[in-house]
XYZ file of N, CA and C in Angstrom:
729
model
N 37.362 36.627 19.028
C 35.613 35.388 19.430
C 34.648 35.031 18.681
N 34.797 33.201 18.128
C 33.986 33.270 17.592
C 32.822 32.947 18.218
N 31.677 33.361 16.812
C 30.467 34.124 17.764
C 29.865 31.816 17.901
N 28.950 31.775 18.880
C 28.767 30.271 18.966
C 27.550 29.952 17.325
N 27.303 28.880 17.320
C 26.940 28.361 16.026
C 25.487 27.768 16.807
N 24.085 28.695 15.194
C 23.205 28.390 15.797
C 22.574 26.444 16.549
N 22.378 26.605 16.826
C 22.324 24.648 16.954
C 20.527 25.096 16.361
N 20.113 23.524 15.435
C 19.589 22.738 15.528
C 18.511 22.146 16.189
N 17.314 21.960 16.260
C 16.215 20.937 17.227
C 16.521 20.326 16.131
N 16.455 19.222 16.620
C 16.093 17.482 16.594
C 15.515 17.150 14.891
N 14.186 17.769 15.841
C 13.363 17.990 14.477
C 13.644 19.028 13.185
N 14.248 19.791 13.500
C 14.779 21.387 13.291
C 14.393 20.324 11.105
N 15.280 19.492 10.193
C 15.808 19.737 9.054
C 14.131 18.340 8.674
N 13.607 18.317 9.702
C 12.955 16.721 9.276
C 11.352 17.365 8.856
N 10.487 18.439 9.965
C 10.404 19.243 9.741
C 9.860 20.773 8.334
N 10.871 21.069 8.122
C 11.993 21.900 6.851
C 11.155 20.630 5.316
N 11.529 19.171 5.780
C 10.971 18.686 5.062
C 9.893 18.357 4.245
N 9.433 17.800 5.469
C 7.692 18.059 5.543
C 6.999 18.820 4.730
N 7.386 19.908 5.519
C 7.255 21.424 5.099
C 6.982 21.668 3.151
N 8.434 20.836 3.184
C 8.242 21.016 1.394
C 7.753 20.277 0.631
N 7.570 18.218 1.292
C 7.001 18.037 0.712
C 5.488 18.220 0.460
N 4.919 18.498 1.751
C 4.100 19.030 1.747
C 3.351 20.059 0.953
N 4.166 21.379 0.785
C 4.078 23.355 0.003
C 3.602 21.630 -1.641
N 4.478 21.200 -1.936
C 4.469 20.184 -3.052
C 3.801 19.850 -3.450
N 3.358 18.738 -3.233
C 1.646 18.115 -3.379
C 0.647 19.001 -3.117
N 0.747 20.036 -2.361
C -0.263 21.547 -2.490
C -0.695 21.751 -3.735
N 0.754 21.778 -4.554
C 1.703 22.754 -6.120
C 0.522 21.675 -6.721
N 0.508 20.878 -6.929
C 0.257 19.226 -8.101
C -1.132 19.410 -7.633
N -2.344 19.574 -6.205
C -3.647 18.856 -6.870
C -4.011 20.961 -6.919
N -3.326 21.867 -6.302
C -3.894 23.608 -7.985
C -3.851 23.182 -9.252
N -2.545 22.587 -9.509
C -2.290 22.585 -11.508
C -3.714 21.535 -11.546
N -3.803 20.529 -10.694
C -4.391 19.326 -11.048
C -5.714 19.545 -11.367
N -6.587 20.444 -10.101
C -7.591 21.118 -10.373
C -7.956 22.433 -11.072
N -6.965 22.875 -11.224
C -7.403 24.265 -11.667
C -7.553 24.473 -13.731
N -8.408 24.931 -13.779
C -8.964 25.668 -15.206
C -9.308 26.664 -15.092
N -8.144 27.701 -16.377
C -7.827 26.726 -17.434
C -6.600 26.963 -16.678
N -5.909 26.236 -17.142
C -3.508 26.142 -15.781
C -3.428 27.407 -15.283
N -2.905 27.021 -14.489
C -2.003 28.953 -14.254
C -1.279 28.999 -14.023
N -0.915 30.461 -14.036
C 0.694 30.744 -13.381
C 1.271 30.729 -12.603
N 2.792 31.396 -12.661
C 3.095 31.356 -11.934
C 3.263 31.414 -10.698
N 2.573 32.730 -10.690
C 1.936 33.669 -9.799
C 0.701 33.252 -9.214
N 0.002 32.624 -9.728
C -1.566 31.757 -9.195
C -1.401 30.825 -8.407
N -0.408 30.106 -8.728
C 0.729 29.191 -8.069
C 0.990 30.377 -6.665
N 2.275 30.340 -6.845
C 2.729 31.120 -5.533
C 1.184 31.926 -4.176
N 0.515 31.938 -4.738
C -0.431 32.376 -4.074
C -1.764 31.202 -3.800
N -1.623 30.865 -4.588
C -2.278 29.731 -3.787
C -1.772 28.762 -3.163
N -0.787 28.053 -3.140
C 0.058 28.220 -2.001
C 0.545 28.662 -0.838
N 0.684 29.976 -0.594
C 1.683 30.942 0.314
C 2.912 31.204 0.119
N 3.329 31.416 -1.156
C 4.777 31.794 -0.732
C 4.916 32.510 -2.322
N 6.337 33.490 -2.073
C 6.523 34.030 -2.800
C 7.162 33.516 -4.246
N 7.150 34.442 -4.689
C 7.117 33.997 -6.968
C 8.229 32.991 -7.008
N 9.441 34.101 -6.127
C 10.841 32.980 -6.232
C 10.878 31.301 -5.698
N 10.129 31.627 -4.339
C 9.547 29.555 -3.917
C 8.937 29.763 -4.917
N 8.033 29.832 -5.488
C 7.110 29.570 -6.540
C 7.797 28.455 -6.895
N 8.778 28.896 -8.106
C 9.315 29.121 -9.220
C 9.822 27.515 -8.992
N 11.604 27.834 -7.188
C 12.274 26.478 -7.637
C 11.356 26.150 -6.800
N 10.050 25.082 -6.550
C 9.236 24.916 -6.024
C 8.921 24.665 -8.295
N 8.887 25.032 -9.074
C 8.023 24.448 -10.506
C 8.761 24.241 -10.667
N 10.350 24.511 -10.608
C 11.790 24.357 -11.524
C 12.072 22.540 -10.884
N 11.708 22.133 -9.595
C 12.047 21.540 -9.516
C 11.187 20.755 -9.967
N 9.750 20.219 -9.367
C 9.111 19.782 -10.667
C 8.823 18.888 -11.652
N 9.259 19.709 -12.730
C 9.501 19.944 -13.482
C 10.808 19.315 -14.026
N 11.579 19.554 -13.542
C 12.495 17.813 -13.633
C 12.881 16.675 -13.613
N 11.689 16.613 -13.007
C 12.139 14.972 -12.226
C 10.175 14.677 -13.197
N 9.574 16.194 -13.766
C 7.871 15.372 -14.696
C 6.839 15.779 -14.305
N 6.815 16.318 -13.783
C 5.559 16.352 -12.740
C 5.310 16.892 -13.094
N 5.791 18.538 -13.559
C 4.861 19.716 -14.190
C 5.838 20.350 -15.309
N 4.364 20.382 -16.227
C 5.034 20.125 -17.338
C 4.938 22.506 -18.105
N 5.521 23.180 -18.501
C 5.523 25.113 -18.625
C 5.025 24.508 -19.926
N 3.702 25.763 -20.037
C 3.715 26.169 -22.201
C 4.685 27.292 -21.696
N 5.648 27.840 -22.981
C 5.790 28.680 -22.662
C 4.982 29.860 -23.627
N 4.056 29.267 -24.523
C 3.533 30.312 -24.988
C 2.770 31.008 -23.865
N 1.637 30.508 -23.064
C 0.988 31.222 -22.440
C 2.161 30.970 -20.787
N 3.007 31.251 -20.171
C 3.460 30.492 -19.001
C 2.481 30.392 -18.407
N 1.964 29.331 -18.791
C 0.714 28.224 -17.765
C 1.693 26.734 -17.779
N 1.358 26.723 -16.146
C 1.910 25.713 -16.232
C 1.031 24.080 -16.205
N 1.277 22.988 -15.658
C 0.090 21.939 -15.821
C 1.208 20.370 -16.191
N 0.551 19.447 -15.373
C 0.591 17.963 -15.152
C 1.712 17.514 -16.204
N 2.812 17.089 -16.058
C 3.913 16.586 -16.539
C 3.236 14.992 -17.460
N 3.789 14.561 -17.756
C 3.538 12.854 -17.996
C 4.442 12.161 -16.844
N 5.483 12.473 -15.842
C 5.883 12.122 -14.492
C 4.909 11.763 -14.716
N 4.122 12.134 -14.026
C 2.125 12.185 -12.956
C 1.669 10.721 -13.502
N 1.864 10.434 -14.561
C 1.241 9.216 -14.389
C 1.424 8.110 -14.888
N 2.269 7.571 -14.320
C 3.004 6.269 -13.237
C 2.326 6.740 -12.114
N 2.276 7.217 -11.896
C 2.253 7.254 -10.130
C 0.583 7.253 -10.643
N -0.176 8.224 -10.421
C -1.718 7.732 -10.388
C -1.770 5.761 -11.356
N -0.931 5.825 -12.382
C -1.715 4.235 -12.057
C -1.676 2.921 -11.196
N 0.082 2.913 -10.454
C -0.413 2.182 -9.554
C -0.801 2.799 -8.343
N -1.043 4.264 -8.091
C -2.359 4.678 -7.126
C -3.596 3.694 -7.366
N -3.689 3.433 -8.946
C -5.302 3.271 -9.486
C -4.670 1.835 -8.969
N -3.862 0.920 -9.370
C -4.044 -0.236 -9.070
C -3.548 -0.926 -7.316
N -3.034 0.171 -6.900
C -3.433 -0.374 -5.288
C -4.817 0.080 -4.686
N -5.988 0.908 -5.306
C -7.053 1.136 -4.851
C -7.803 -0.463 -5.784
N -7.358 -1.188 -6.857
C -8.014 -2.267 -6.887
C -7.607 -3.410 -6.934
N -6.208 -3.214 -6.291
C -6.216 -4.321 -5.456
C -6.610 -4.378 -4.229
N -8.330 -3.435 -2.963
C -8.348 -3.029 -2.183
C -9.983 -4.256 -2.664
N -10.362 -3.001 -3.914
C -12.092 -4.056 -4.506
C -12.097 -4.459 -4.649
N -11.338 -5.189 -5.785
C -10.760 -7.046 -6.372
C -10.666 -7.594 -4.762
N -9.995 -7.456 -3.686
C -10.003 -8.454 -3.215
C -11.705 -8.283 -2.176
N -12.405 -7.338 -1.747
C -12.957 -7.583 -1.344
C -13.859 -8.659 -0.724
N -14.460 -8.741 -1.781
C -15.089 -9.803 -1.858
C -15.523 -11.170 -1.499
N -13.715 -11.317 -2.527
C -13.325 -12.442 -1.803
C -12.787 -13.113 -1.076
N -12.494 -11.680 -0.076
C -12.085 -12.068 1.177
C -13.257 -12.355 1.872
N -14.847 -11.678 1.696
C -15.325 -11.616 2.279
C -16.389 -13.245 2.833
N -16.086 -13.433 1.557
C -16.872 -14.974 1.064
C -16.175 -16.069 1.661
N -14.257 -15.920 1.105
C -14.301 -17.006 2.217
C -13.981 -16.785 4.150
N -14.171 -15.405 3.973
C -14.205 -15.313 5.726
C -15.427 -15.657 6.143
N -16.620 -15.743 6.123
C -18.476 -16.451 6.082
C -17.988 -17.840 5.824
N -17.185 -18.124 4.993
C -17.411 -20.026 4.219
C -16.754 -20.774 6.001
N -15.297 -19.754 6.174
C -14.463 -20.486 7.580
C -14.827 -19.986 8.493
N -15.658 -18.627 8.683
C -16.400 -18.077 9.692
C -15.180 -18.344 10.743
N -14.020 -17.026 9.702
C -13.000 -16.456 9.492
C -12.913 -15.237 10.206
N -11.795 -15.379 10.441
C -11.359 -13.954 10.109
C -10.167 -13.954 9.288
N -10.213 -12.575 7.999
C -9.482 -12.334 6.886
C -8.762 -11.389 6.960
N -7.896 -11.267 6.500
C -6.918 -9.611 6.118
C -6.413 -9.547 4.842
N -5.816 -8.644 4.568
C -5.132 -8.647 4.074
C -3.896 -7.429 3.771
N -2.231 -7.617 3.739
C -1.426 -7.092 4.130
C -0.014 -5.928 2.888
N 0.180 -5.311 2.514
C 0.739 -4.618 1.941
C 2.534 -4.520 2.863
N 3.018 -4.594 2.558
C 4.414 -4.288 2.492
C 5.077 -3.020 2.258
N 4.874 -2.550 3.253
C 5.132 -0.925 3.488
C 6.700 -0.455 3.507
N 7.210 -0.923 3.695
C 8.782 -1.175 3.957
C 9.942 -2.080 4.389
N 9.152 -1.969 5.911
C 10.372 -2.877 6.888
C 8.341 -3.446 7.570
N 7.893 -3.489 7.482
C 7.318 -4.532 7.793
C 5.739 -4.536 6.651
N 4.883 -5.843 7.277
C 2.850 -6.722 6.740
C 2.103 -4.832 7.379
N 0.926 -3.750 6.087
C 0.250 -3.458 7.445
C -0.808 -4.284 6.132
N -1.783 -3.917 6.789
C -3.223 -4.241 6.813
C -3.203 -3.560 6.270
N -4.617 -3.615 5.222
C -5.113 -2.548 4.108
C -6.262 -2.850 4.330
N -7.132 -4.168 4.142
C -7.642 -4.517 4.279
C -8.742 -5.551 5.794
N -9.960 -5.671 5.871
C -10.677 -7.256 6.889
C -11.716 -7.580 5.967
N -12.448 -8.817 6.363
C -12.897 -8.994 6.142
C -12.798 -9.734 7.864
N -14.414 -9.628 9.004
C -14.364 -9.885 9.928
C -15.900 -10.361 9.480
N -16.453 -11.560 9.750
C -17.906 -12.653 9.852
C -18.359 -13.579 11.526
N -17.238 -13.155 11.941
C -16.801 -14.638 13.157
C -17.725 -14.228 14.135
N -18.227 -15.982 14.117
C -19.861 -15.148 15.214
C -19.604 -16.689 16.602
N -18.115 -16.336 16.137
C -17.681 -17.506 17.611
C -17.552 -16.920 18.518
N -17.437 -17.987 20.204
C -17.220 -16.586 21.123
C -16.074 -16.510 20.990
N -15.348 -17.219 21.032
C -13.465 -16.543 20.606
C -14.025 -16.212 19.083
N -13.241 -14.286 19.478
C -12.607 -14.261 17.766
C -11.468 -13.965 17.484
N -11.140 -13.724 16.702
C -9.554 -12.537 16.577
C -9.517 -11.656 16.320
N -9.758 -10.201 16.121
C -10.005 -8.994 15.956
C -8.555 -8.094 15.410
N -8.394 -7.048 14.055
C -7.329 -6.903 13.764
C -8.267 -5.413 13.241
N -7.460 -4.994 13.927
C -7.742 -3.144 13.125
C -6.527 -3.390 11.409
N -7.604 -2.621 10.175
C -6.823 -2.390 9.367
C -6.244 -0.643 9.979
N -4.722 -1.329 8.837
C -3.810 -0.055 9.601
C -2.514 -0.770 10.241
N -3.420 -1.213 11.442
C -1.683 -2.368 12.597
C -1.092 -3.113 11.161
N 0.664 -2.937 12.176
C 2.104 -3.543 11.799
C 2.002 -4.504 11.746
N 2.294 -4.814 11.307
C 2.682 -6.277 12.044
C 3.542 -7.014 11.817
N 4.966 -7.782 13.308
C 5.628 -8.298 13.610
C 6.582 -9.654 11.802
N 7.266 -9.180 12.276
C 8.450 -10.092 11.374
C 8.479 -11.359 11.337
N 7.485 -11.666 12.111
C 7.652 -13.435 13.452
C 6.123 -13.920 12.347
N 5.357 -12.785 11.337
C 3.954 -14.061 11.468
C 4.544 -14.343 10.290
N 2.712 -14.703 10.302
C 2.826 -15.993 8.746
C 2.905 -14.512 7.843
N 2.016 -13.581 7.518
C 2.642 -12.618 6.052
C 3.729 -12.235 5.769
N 4.578 -11.799 7.167
C 5.911 -11.479 7.054
C 7.034 -12.941 6.230
N 6.802 -13.963 7.387
C 7.099 -15.226 5.907
C 7.070 -15.313 5.081
N 5.345 -13.969 3.572
C 6.027 -14.245 2.846
C 6.303 -13.486 1.885
N 6.464 -11.948 2.210
C 6.717 -11.079 2.073
C 8.102 -11.082 1.595
N 9.082 -11.992 3.179
C 10.555 -12.194 3.710
C 10.619 -12.967 2.013
N 9.911 -13.634 2.320
C 10.384 -15.119 1.574
C 10.152 -14.180 0.117
N 10.462 -13.970 -0.278
C 10.195 -13.902 -1.797
C 11.235 -11.938 -2.083
N 10.898 -11.510 -0.864
C 12.478 -10.167 -1.036
C 13.444 -11.066 -0.860
N 13.996 -12.273 -0.147
C 15.334 -12.200 0.481
C 14.780 -13.874 -0.194
N 16.191 -13.891 -1.479
C 16.546 -15.218 -1.763
C 16.826 -16.775 -0.957
N 17.532 -16.049 0.242
C 18.257 -16.781 1.811
C 17.656 -17.133 2.257
N 16.510 -16.478 2.790
C 14.808 -16.553 3.252
C 14.183 -18.730 3.101
N 14.329 -19.068 4.064
C 12.413 -20.187 4.416
C 11.978 -19.792 3.377
N 11.327 -21.069 2.030
C 10.744 -20.648 1.352
C 8.801 -21.202 2.197
N 8.527 -20.942 2.399
C 6.844 -21.263 2.034
C 6.067 -22.038 1.616
N 5.695 -23.389 2.691
C 5.386 -24.783 2.107
C 3.811 -25.013 1.114
N 3.723 -24.963 0.330
C 2.847 -25.081 -0.570
C 2.871 -23.221 -0.648
N 3.446 -22.657 -1.064
C 2.578 -22.098 -0.908
C 2.687 -20.587 -0.213
N 2.123 -21.282 1.840
C 2.046 -20.472 2.427
C 2.764 -20.570 3.722
N 2.152 -19.948 5.109
C 3.089 -19.422 6.014
C 1.828 -19.693 7.072
N 2.478 -20.608 8.029
C 2.181 -20.537 8.930
C 2.959 -19.965 9.888
N 1.231 -18.930 11.533
C 2.356 -17.831 12.506
C 1.702 -18.625 13.516
N 1.813 -18.043 14.356
C 1.328 -18.325 15.713
C 3.151 -17.453 16.813
N 1.207 -16.185 17.066
C 2.109 -14.922 17.028
C 2.502 -15.138 18.518
N 2.738 -14.265 19.329
C 2.852 -14.928 21.434
C 1.866 -14.772 22.026
N 0.700 -13.787 20.947
C -0.875 -13.821 21.595
C -1.164 -16.061 21.875
N -0.711 -16.464 23.135
C -1.421 -17.613 23.061
C -2.765 -18.151 22.876
N -2.315 -19.020 21.953
C -3.768 -19.604 20.890
C -4.620 -19.364 19.847
N -3.542 -18.051 18.577
C -3.974 -17.246 17.605
C -2.440 -18.457 17.086
N -3.587 -18.554 15.438
C -3.055 -19.633 14.394
C -3.197 -18.595 13.152
N -2.643 -18.273 12.063
C -2.255 -17.373 11.208
C -1.943 -18.334 10.028
N -2.542 -18.418 9.035
C -2.233 -19.211 7.577
C -2.489 -17.404 6.707
N -0.797 -17.736 5.436
C -0.338 -16.647 5.106
C -0.742 -16.316 3.473
N -1.302 -16.495 3.001
C -1.080 -17.060 1.499
C -0.317 -15.981 0.182
N 0.823 -15.522 -1.032
C 0.856 -14.454 -1.241
C -0.356 -14.152 -2.149
N -0.850 -12.915 -3.084
C -0.901 -12.685 -4.257
C -0.170 -12.700 -5.005
N -0.512 -12.422 -6.797
C 1.121 -12.664 -7.184
C -0.404 -12.091 -8.524
N 0.601 -11.174 -9.358
C 0.252 -10.622 -9.834
C 1.061 -10.488 -11.328
N 1.265 -11.212 -12.650
C 2.195 -11.212 -13.524
C 3.811 -11.509 -12.867
N 3.953 -12.567 -12.080
C 4.774 -13.513 -11.815
C 5.806 -12.371 -10.506
N 5.455 -10.550 -9.614
C 5.338 -10.069 -8.817
C 4.201 -10.526 -7.767
N 4.856 -10.580 -5.897
C 4.656 -10.555 -4.423
C 3.301 -8.664 -4.915
N 2.281 -7.939 -4.546
C 2.027 -7.078 -4.655
C 1.090 -7.016 -3.071
N 0.708 -8.599 -2.679
C -0.107 -8.527 -0.837
C -0.494 -9.709 -0.795
N -0.485 -10.057 0.715
C -1.172 -11.222 1.382
C -1.666 -11.669 2.396
N -2.470 -12.673 1.865
C -3.756 -12.778 2.408
C -4.088 -13.995 3.560
N -4.213 -13.432 4.617
C -4.201 -14.410 5.857
C -5.680 -14.983 6.423
N -5.720 -16.095 6.449
C -6.616 -16.241 7.196
C -6.208 -16.358 8.986
N -6.776 -15.746 10.069
C -6.155 -15.496 11.292
C -7.354 -16.138 12.075
N -7.089 -17.613 13.189
C -7.896 -17.661 14.181
C -7.842 -18.268 15.041
N -7.851 -18.964 15.539
C -6.984 -19.341 17.280
C -7.167 -21.142 16.557
N -6.314 -21.899 17.878
C -5.853 -23.037 17.168
C -6.825 -24.852 16.997
N -7.368 -23.381 17.345
C -8.571 -25.379 17.826
C -9.750 -24.604 16.192
N -9.076 -23.439 15.709
C -10.414 -24.033 14.036
C -9.292 -23.707 13.621
N -7.676 -22.902 12.583
C -7.125 -23.024 12.383
C -6.081 -23.632 12.380
N -6.386 -25.005 11.570
C -5.501 -25.637 11.966
C -3.749 -25.800 10.748
N -2.738 -25.628 11.090
C -1.510 -25.388 10.222
C -0.739 -26.289 10.239
N -1.681 -27.384 9.301
C -1.107 -28.448 8.189
C -1.778 -27.208 7.023
N -0.668 -26.754 5.723
C -0.190 -26.387 4.310
C -1.586 -27.164 3.559
N -1.543 -28.068 3.558
C -2.805 -29.206 2.399
C -4.399 -29.284 2.996
N -4.568 -28.686 4.060
C -5.323 -28.908 4.966
C -6.793 -28.014 4.236
N -8.184 -28.831 4.197
C -8.874 -28.223 3.760
C -9.035 -26.107 4.077
N -9.186 -25.669 5.164
C -8.977 -23.304 5.129
C -8.188 -23.835 4.418
N -6.561 -24.476 4.204
C -5.368 -24.066 3.209
C -5.608 -24.030 1.895
N -6.895 -24.349 1.532
C -6.736 -25.013 0.262
C -7.963 -23.606 0.064
N -8.427 -23.835 0.460
C -9.363 -22.782 -0.222
C -9.181 -21.222 0.674
N -8.137 -21.113 1.322
C -7.001 -19.952 0.985
C -6.004 -19.126 0.305
N -5.064 -20.511 -0.397
C -4.345 -19.896 -1.186
C -5.829 -20.454 -3.082
N -6.366 -20.843 -2.865
C -7.632 -21.014 -4.115
C -7.822 -19.159 -3.928
N -8.143 -18.855 -3.203
C -8.868 -17.384 -2.853
C -8.125 -15.981 -2.959
N -6.093 -16.064 -2.862
C -4.774 -16.116 -3.258
C -4.721 -16.061 -4.698
N -5.530 -16.935 -5.161
C -5.255 -16.861 -6.794
C -6.626 -16.251 -7.672
N -7.512 -16.830 -6.970
C -8.957 -15.785 -7.375
C -8.398 -13.908 -7.876
N -7.821 -13.281 -6.269
C -7.347 -12.520 -6.647
C -6.529 -12.153 -7.768
N -5.805 -11.888 -7.517
C -4.371 -12.135 -8.739
C -5.887 -12.073 -10.151
N -6.038 -13.233 -10.041
C -6.426 -13.704 -11.610
C -7.592 -12.138 -11.986
N -8.284 -12.157 -10.602
C -8.958 -10.813 -10.943
C -8.520 -9.719 -11.451
N -7.436 -9.549 -10.914
C -6.281 -8.393 -11.313
C -5.301 -8.329 -12.387
N -5.453 -9.351 -13.399
C -5.323 -9.719 -15.247
C -3.689 -10.832 -14.990
N -3.836 -11.352 -14.163
C -2.647 -12.920 -13.069
C -2.957 -13.383 -14.390
N -1.895 -14.133 -14.691
C -2.017 -15.139 -15.572
C -1.244 -16.363 -15.097
N -1.985 -16.699 -14.498
C -1.840 -17.421 -13.009
C -3.592 -19.066 -13.816
N -3.167 -19.627 -13.454
C -3.997 -20.567 -13.281
C -5.027 -20.375 -11.532
N -5.867 -20.851 -12.271
C -7.524 -20.272 -11.397
C -7.449 -21.654 -11.152
N -7.745 -22.477 -9.972
C -8.456 -23.767 -9.614
C -9.962 -23.797 -8.861
N -10.706 -24.634 -9.528
C -11.602 -24.339 -9.432
C -12.665 -25.449 -9.104
N -11.416 -26.050 -7.879
C -11.470 -27.533 -6.884
C -11.554 -26.466 -5.646
N -12.138 -26.225 -4.261
C -11.197 -25.873 -2.586
C -11.647 -25.068 -2.686
N -12.129 -23.693 -3.094
C -12.723 -22.453 -2.748
C -14.378 -22.769 -2.228
N -14.269 -22.283 -1.295
C -15.992 -22.060 -0.463
C -16.797 -21.721 -2.097
């Protein structure tokens, strides 16, 4: 008689993977903050695993160059592979901090909500909001919100990701979400020829015109160029049209 095969819960493998990632992250944080550099035994104690399990973790991290082993004293340090990750994270923080004042200035000048989004893999996600609108009807957007693929922001990302997608007029996309009366204008933030984020003005159809050459559109386009320029873009920065 054949013994029944144990069933695996639907979330079983995923939970195991998440646990492995969490342990690896804890290991890297421990090594990064430890002086002098830790040994394998200290790493195992710090992340709560056996030495054999800790050895598997450090071996995998060594293969990806995220961890380096000093054979002279048996200690571990962060490897050279960690530096590109840190640089990418720093660039992301620089983007948000650089865009903030420019977005706030634009929001005050237009009296509209201004947001910035990045592509999170399958949709735009809001990472910064500037809202100083004192209008009777105002549009509120929350940081962390994910946007629909029919939004103006998504149109910009999709145009850069897919060569067959419609090209935004004059570098801007116009969106009118399913919520009646709402309109958004979106413009790309370009750094060294690459799309890094999208900045958008969100308001009502009465206050945000749909023309790509309107004063609102020109101010938005100029703000996006300014963010890119402050980040090191070699794109020209217009001196006119920005409030």
